[in-house]
Amino acid sequence: MASIFQVIGAATAAVSSSTSFDTKKFQLCSRRSVSERKSSFVVVKASGSNRIGSRADQLVTNAVATKADTPPAASKPGHELLLFEALREGLEEEMERDARVCVMGEDVGHYGGSYKVTKGLADKYGDLRVLDTPIAENSFTGMGIGAAMTGLRPIIEGMNMGFLLLAFNQISNNCGMLHYTSGGQFKIPVVIRGPGGVGRQLGAEHSQRLESYFQSIPGIQMVACSTPYNAKGLMKAAIRSDNPVILFEHVLLYNLKERIPDEEYVLNLEEAEMVRPGEHVTILTYSRMRYHVMQAAKTLVNKGYDPEVIDIRSLKPFDLYTIGNSIKKTHLVLIVEECMRTGGIGASLTAAINENFNDYLDAPIVCLSSQDVPTPYAGTLEEWTVVQPPQIVAAVEQLCR
Amino acid sequence: MSSATFSATTAGPHLPLYTTRARSHDQNPMFDPLKKSASFLGSSTKLSFNSTTTTKLTRANSVARSPIVAVSEVKEKKSKPISNLLITKEEGLDLYEDMILGRAFEDMCAQMYYRGKMFGFVHLYNGQEAVSTGFIRLLKKEDSVVSTYRDHVHSLSKGVPARAVMSELFGKTTGCCRGQGGSMHMFSKEHNVLGGFAFIGEGIPVATGAAFSSKYRREVLGKADCDHVTCAFFGDGTANNGQFFECLNMAALWKLPIVFVVENNLWAIGMSHLRATSDPEIWKKGPAFGMPGVHVDGMDVLKVREVAKEAIDRARRGEGPTLVECETYRFRGHSLADPDELRDPAEKAHYAARDPISALKKYMFENNLASEAELKAIEKKIDEVVEDAVEFADESPHPDRSQLLENVFADPRGFGIGPDGRYRCEDPKFTQGTAHV
């Protein structure tokens, strides 16, 4: 286990230069004027956008994304913490709030979680509420589902998301389906969470991206967190939701540091997050690739581009409102994801965008995904399986031509 | 009368049933490995480790056709005259009525299936009624039952109205699952029937979770009197599945209030239990995980009931799980689509002669617990109940299109935000079932 922590330490050093940022900075970025754009097409504003915007205000208040999702201007000082601590804070607040919330997983109790997300919780809440399970993913996931059906609100941790492949039977058949096949009698308010994604030379089986495998399961929601702020907010939202939610964390993002508000906040599970508004191209991303995109964005800004970066956060369902508004503005879409090329989140997103916003697109959607390759151990090969910032820059340049 | 104790179910003569001495804080020394109980009603004495019949079982694979001979030899039991009556008249009538309901209902299902009123895979329980009745009639309403695809009778025994089950089978909106589950997915929140699972083994973890909830309620939420028990029913085929073993481990580890009931009817579709299992004595797998393993004659509802009482009380007292292997038989094929050509007619005849309903009837007559007229009245009543259920189901409406998208999510915001900024579930077409989600 110690080696994993060292790996993360080393890895975050590489990522941290672009990550210990203040999210406000990107919102205040100056916008390039239209004449400086290298593209030659004419921007046509969708006439309906303002009308739709005002109607949305009357509806479910959280349906409109963006403003609520970035840390508000400091009314109170807030506190700085790392992403795994933010997850723990969210978890602890919810456990404090509702005694039915419990955690189960391997090494979550006495060990404190292999990524320290549940550290200290077993001491505080006891061995039954923070349950160390034997190594039986399918069965303890099913146990969590049975507990949820009978009134508890368990959080099931997969030590690594890849291990949840063993629980696929329970996640697909029971988690996703039981509310429906029981005619709505039983609800399954579980949260299934764990780290996934390509780490630092963890080998193929520990570097899996299961978003693509789970996305077809009807009846579940999937979210991916990427910053301490949204990690805590999404964790709380997922726990409070009556739906089964799969929360994807990333092995390399656990040590991100950010200042988050002191006051309690819960984010919306179905909304996307506007990371950097722009005019030229919409870049849709999630989880770790957000940081590669932001790194590329720096280069792009220096080259005169104005990318709009959206962290889609909700992998299932997609927030087509935020995404759509962006496309209506920029007319160019680039998807950057860590998922596999075949049948991945990007593939679904491409289909959804083509279906809904085809008229607004000036060029085919470009989707940058990981290679369809079992992640190699060698560092150089591993680097080439995931999307790197230079590729993103090149893709934007290509798109905007 | 002394409570039935589970006699030694050790895999070897030197292995104590307690896995560690630390567990002897149990007040009630129920499973003393050295004491062969006289009042225990299961047939473990026949199947004990030193019995010659056991060797026949394990060598069955090497002899063509002899598995069936060996089984019938081992399983045959002469009915013992029982000195103390095990049931009162009310209990007897309740058991009888429940078994008749199960049998009549399943027979009606077969009729309705061949008339085209229900479709798909329908698995009938004929012959196994003693297990369902023996266990479930002892449970309280708050106790939970988890079953497999052969779940009609478990639901009926637990108290789900016959109308609701029949409607569900017909796929009508008045069914217990609004027609969305079907034969293999019977659920009832009111009666705590937690399914109804099509894949074998996948219900066992759910049952373990329900038992975990019960323990959690008592120990974390402070409801000290919460003693809900869960009964998980599954077959011999499932006893070779990983989820079974994983849950035995967890249930014993945390002393969850659960009873694992194996309905060993010797056949998993066309796979004989003896051809699929290295050690066919399933009850033995209990002690391997630190819980009592009991074998009982599943064609005798009174014997099943005695064992069930003990197992359920054990769980209620917080002493942990029990594995009960009920040796039983299904009179029909695996499902209504199964031609059932593989099983030896001699074997079928052997078990048909041990029909649990006839056995109980005989017991009640012999012990003057009921008259012919009383039992006939029950049968007539049940016929009417089943007829009424069919009528009700026939007259019930089919689900509307508007039902299609309901119940996918407990919180329908899970369908997400549409391009127009509104939640998809707010789209009027959503309630019509025509929305594109």
Short mmCIF file of N, CA and C in Angstrom, two decimals, chain A residues 185-249:
data_model
loop_
_atom_site.label_atom_id
_atom_site.label_comp_id
_atom_site.label_asym_id
_atom_site.label_seq_id
_atom_site.Cartn_x
_atom_site.Cartn_y
_atom_site.Cartn_z
N GLN A 185 -41.50 -0.32 -5.53
CA GLN A 185 -41.68 -0.56 -4.10
C GLN A 185 -40.41 -0.35 -3.30
N PHE A 186 -39.29 -0.72 -3.88
CA PHE A 186 -38.04 -0.62 -3.12
C PHE A 186 -37.12 0.38 -3.79
N LYS A 187 -36.52 1.24 -2.99
CA LYS A 187 -35.52 2.13 -3.58
C LYS A 187 -34.14 1.71 -3.10
N ILE A 188 -33.17 2.06 -3.89
CA ILE A 188 -31.81 1.60 -3.64
C ILE A 188 -30.91 2.82 -3.52
N PRO A 189 -30.93 3.51 -2.40
CA PRO A 189 -30.12 4.72 -2.29
C PRO A 189 -28.66 4.46 -1.96
N VAL A 190 -28.00 3.66 -2.79
CA VAL A 190 -26.59 3.38 -2.50
C VAL A 190 -25.70 4.37 -3.26
N VAL A 191 -24.51 4.54 -2.73
CA VAL A 191 -23.47 5.24 -3.47
C VAL A 191 -22.34 4.24 -3.64
N ILE A 192 -21.95 4.02 -4.87
CA ILE A 192 -20.83 3.13 -5.12
C ILE A 192 -19.69 4.00 -5.58
N ARG A 193 -18.61 3.98 -4.84
CA ARG A 193 -17.54 4.90 -5.19
C ARG A 193 -16.19 4.22 -5.10
N GLY A 194 -15.25 4.85 -5.71
CA GLY A 194 -13.90 4.32 -5.65
C GLY A 194 -13.02 4.98 -6.67
N PRO A 195 -11.72 4.79 -6.53
CA PRO A 195 -10.78 5.41 -7.48
C PRO A 195 -10.61 4.56 -8.72
N GLY A 196 -10.54 5.23 -9.82
CA GLY A 196 -10.28 4.51 -11.06
C GLY A 196 -9.30 5.31 -11.88
N GLY A 197 -9.27 5.04 -13.16
CA GLY A 197 -8.43 5.82 -14.04
C GLY A 197 -6.99 5.36 -14.08
N VAL A 198 -6.27 5.92 -15.02
CA VAL A 198 -4.87 5.56 -15.21
C VAL A 198 -4.04 6.30 -14.18
N GLY A 199 -3.28 5.54 -13.41
CA GLY A 199 -2.45 6.15 -12.38
C GLY A 199 -1.03 6.30 -12.90
N ARG A 200 -0.11 6.04 -12.00
CA ARG A 200 1.28 6.13 -12.41
C ARG A 200 1.86 4.71 -12.43
N GLN A 201 1.81 4.09 -13.61
CA GLN A 201 2.38 2.76 -13.78
C GLN A 201 1.79 1.73 -12.80
N LEU A 202 0.48 1.73 -12.69
CA LEU A 202 -0.14 0.75 -11.80
C LEU A 202 -0.43 -0.56 -12.52
N GLY A 203 -0.20 -0.60 -13.82
CA GLY A 203 -0.49 -1.82 -14.55
C GLY A 203 -1.91 -1.82 -15.09
N ALA A 204 -2.15 -2.73 -16.01
CA ALA A 204 -3.42 -2.68 -16.75
C ALA A 204 -4.64 -2.84 -15.87
N GLU A 205 -4.60 -3.79 -14.94
CA GLU A 205 -5.84 -4.08 -14.21
C GLU A 205 -6.17 -3.03 -13.17
N HIS A 206 -5.19 -2.27 -12.72
CA HIS A 206 -5.47 -1.22 -11.75
C HIS A 206 -5.68 0.12 -12.42
N SER A 207 -5.72 0.12 -13.74
CA SER A 207 -5.83 1.39 -14.43
C SER A 207 -7.06 1.44 -15.31
N GLN A 208 -8.15 0.91 -14.83
CA GLN A 208 -9.30 0.78 -15.70
C GLN A 208 -10.27 1.94 -15.55
N ARG A 209 -11.00 2.17 -16.62
CA ARG A 209 -12.01 3.21 -16.60
C ARG A 209 -13.35 2.52 -16.81
N LEU A 210 -14.11 2.38 -15.76
CA LEU A 210 -15.33 1.59 -15.86
C LEU A 210 -16.55 2.40 -16.27
N GLU A 211 -16.35 3.70 -16.50
CA GLU A 211 -17.51 4.52 -16.87
C GLU A 211 -18.22 3.90 -18.07
N SER A 212 -17.40 3.45 -19.02
CA SER A 212 -18.00 2.95 -20.25
C SER A 212 -18.77 1.66 -20.00
N TYR A 213 -18.31 0.83 -19.07
CA TYR A 213 -19.00 -0.42 -18.86
C TYR A 213 -20.33 -0.21 -18.17
N PHE A 214 -20.38 0.74 -17.26
CA PHE A 214 -21.59 0.92 -16.47
C PHE A 214 -22.61 1.82 -17.13
N GLN A 215 -22.22 2.56 -18.14
CA GLN A 215 -23.12 3.62 -18.58
C GLN A 215 -24.42 3.12 -19.18
N SER A 216 -24.45 1.89 -19.68
CA SER A 216 -25.71 1.44 -20.27
C SER A 216 -26.71 0.94 -19.25
N ILE A 217 -26.29 0.78 -18.03
CA ILE A 217 -27.20 0.18 -17.06
C ILE A 217 -28.32 1.17 -16.76
N PRO A 218 -29.56 0.77 -17.06
CA PRO A 218 -30.65 1.69 -16.76
C PRO A 218 -30.88 1.75 -15.26
N GLY A 219 -31.19 2.90 -14.77
CA GLY A 219 -31.53 3.01 -13.36
C GLY A 219 -30.44 3.50 -12.46
N ILE A 220 -29.24 3.72 -12.99
CA ILE A 220 -28.19 4.26 -12.15
C ILE A 220 -27.75 5.62 -12.68
N GLN A 221 -27.16 6.40 -11.79
CA GLN A 221 -26.57 7.67 -12.23
C GLN A 221 -25.06 7.56 -12.03
N MET A 222 -24.32 8.25 -12.86
CA MET A 222 -22.87 8.24 -12.72
C MET A 222 -22.36 9.67 -12.68
N VAL A 223 -21.50 9.95 -11.71
CA VAL A 223 -20.86 11.26 -11.66
C VAL A 223 -19.37 11.06 -11.46
N ALA A 224 -18.61 12.03 -11.93
CA ALA A 224 -17.17 11.98 -11.75
C ALA A 224 -16.71 13.29 -11.11
N CYS A 225 -15.98 13.20 -10.03
CA CYS A 225 -15.52 14.42 -9.38
C CYS A 225 -14.11 14.74 -9.85
N SER A 226 -13.76 16.01 -9.76
CA SER A 226 -12.44 16.40 -10.25
C SER A 226 -11.73 17.42 -9.38
N THR A 227 -12.44 18.11 -8.52
CA THR A 227 -11.80 19.07 -7.63
C THR A 227 -12.29 18.79 -6.21
N PRO A 228 -11.54 19.25 -5.22
CA PRO A 228 -12.04 19.07 -3.85
C PRO A 228 -13.43 19.68 -3.67
N TYR A 229 -13.67 20.80 -4.29
CA TYR A 229 -14.98 21.43 -4.14
C TYR A 229 -16.08 20.54 -4.68
N ASN A 230 -15.92 20.08 -5.91
CA ASN A 230 -17.02 19.26 -6.42
C ASN A 230 -17.00 17.85 -5.86
N ALA A 231 -15.86 17.39 -5.37
CA ALA A 231 -15.83 16.07 -4.74
C ALA A 231 -16.73 16.05 -3.52
N LYS A 232 -16.58 17.05 -2.67
CA LYS A 232 -17.40 17.08 -1.46
C LYS A 232 -18.87 17.28 -1.81
N GLY A 233 -19.13 18.19 -2.72
CA GLY A 233 -20.51 18.48 -3.08
C GLY A 233 -21.20 17.30 -3.72
N LEU A 234 -20.47 16.60 -4.60
CA LEU A 234 -21.08 15.46 -5.26
C LEU A 234 -21.23 14.29 -4.32
N MET A 235 -20.29 14.14 -3.40
CA MET A 235 -20.41 13.06 -2.42
C MET A 235 -21.68 13.26 -1.61
N LYS A 236 -21.89 14.48 -1.15
CA LYS A 236 -23.08 14.74 -0.34
C LYS A 236 -24.35 14.56 -1.17
N ALA A 237 -24.31 15.04 -2.39
CA ALA A 237 -25.50 14.90 -3.24
C ALA A 237 -25.79 13.44 -3.51
N ALA A 238 -24.74 12.69 -3.74
CA ALA A 238 -24.95 11.27 -4.05
C ALA A 238 -25.54 10.53 -2.86
N ILE A 239 -25.07 10.87 -1.67
CA ILE A 239 -25.59 10.21 -0.48
C ILE A 239 -27.04 10.59 -0.25
N ARG A 240 -27.37 11.83 -0.52
CA ARG A 240 -28.75 12.25 -0.27
C ARG A 240 -29.70 11.78 -1.34
N SER A 241 -29.18 11.39 -2.48
CA SER A 241 -30.06 10.99 -3.58
C SER A 241 -30.69 9.64 -3.29
N ASP A 242 -31.92 9.50 -3.71
CA ASP A 242 -32.59 8.21 -3.53
C ASP A 242 -32.27 7.24 -4.65
N ASN A 243 -31.54 7.72 -5.64
CA ASN A 243 -31.14 6.84 -6.74
C ASN A 243 -29.80 6.21 -6.44
N PRO A 244 -29.51 5.05 -7.06
CA PRO A 244 -28.15 4.53 -6.93
C PRO A 244 -27.20 5.38 -7.76
N VAL A 245 -26.13 5.83 -7.15
CA VAL A 245 -25.19 6.70 -7.83
C VAL A 245 -23.81 6.07 -7.79
N ILE A 246 -23.13 6.10 -8.93
CA ILE A 246 -21.74 5.64 -8.94
C ILE A 246 -20.87 6.87 -9.03
N LEU A 247 -20.02 7.05 -8.05
CA LEU A 247 -19.16 8.23 -7.98
C LEU A 247 -17.75 7.81 -8.37
N PHE A 248 -17.30 8.33 -9.50
CA PHE A 248 -15.96 7.96 -9.98
C PHE A 248 -14.94 8.96 -9.48
N GLU A 249 -13.97 8.46 -8.74
CA GLU A 249 -12.85 9.30 -8.32
C GLU A 249 -11.65 8.88 -9.15
#
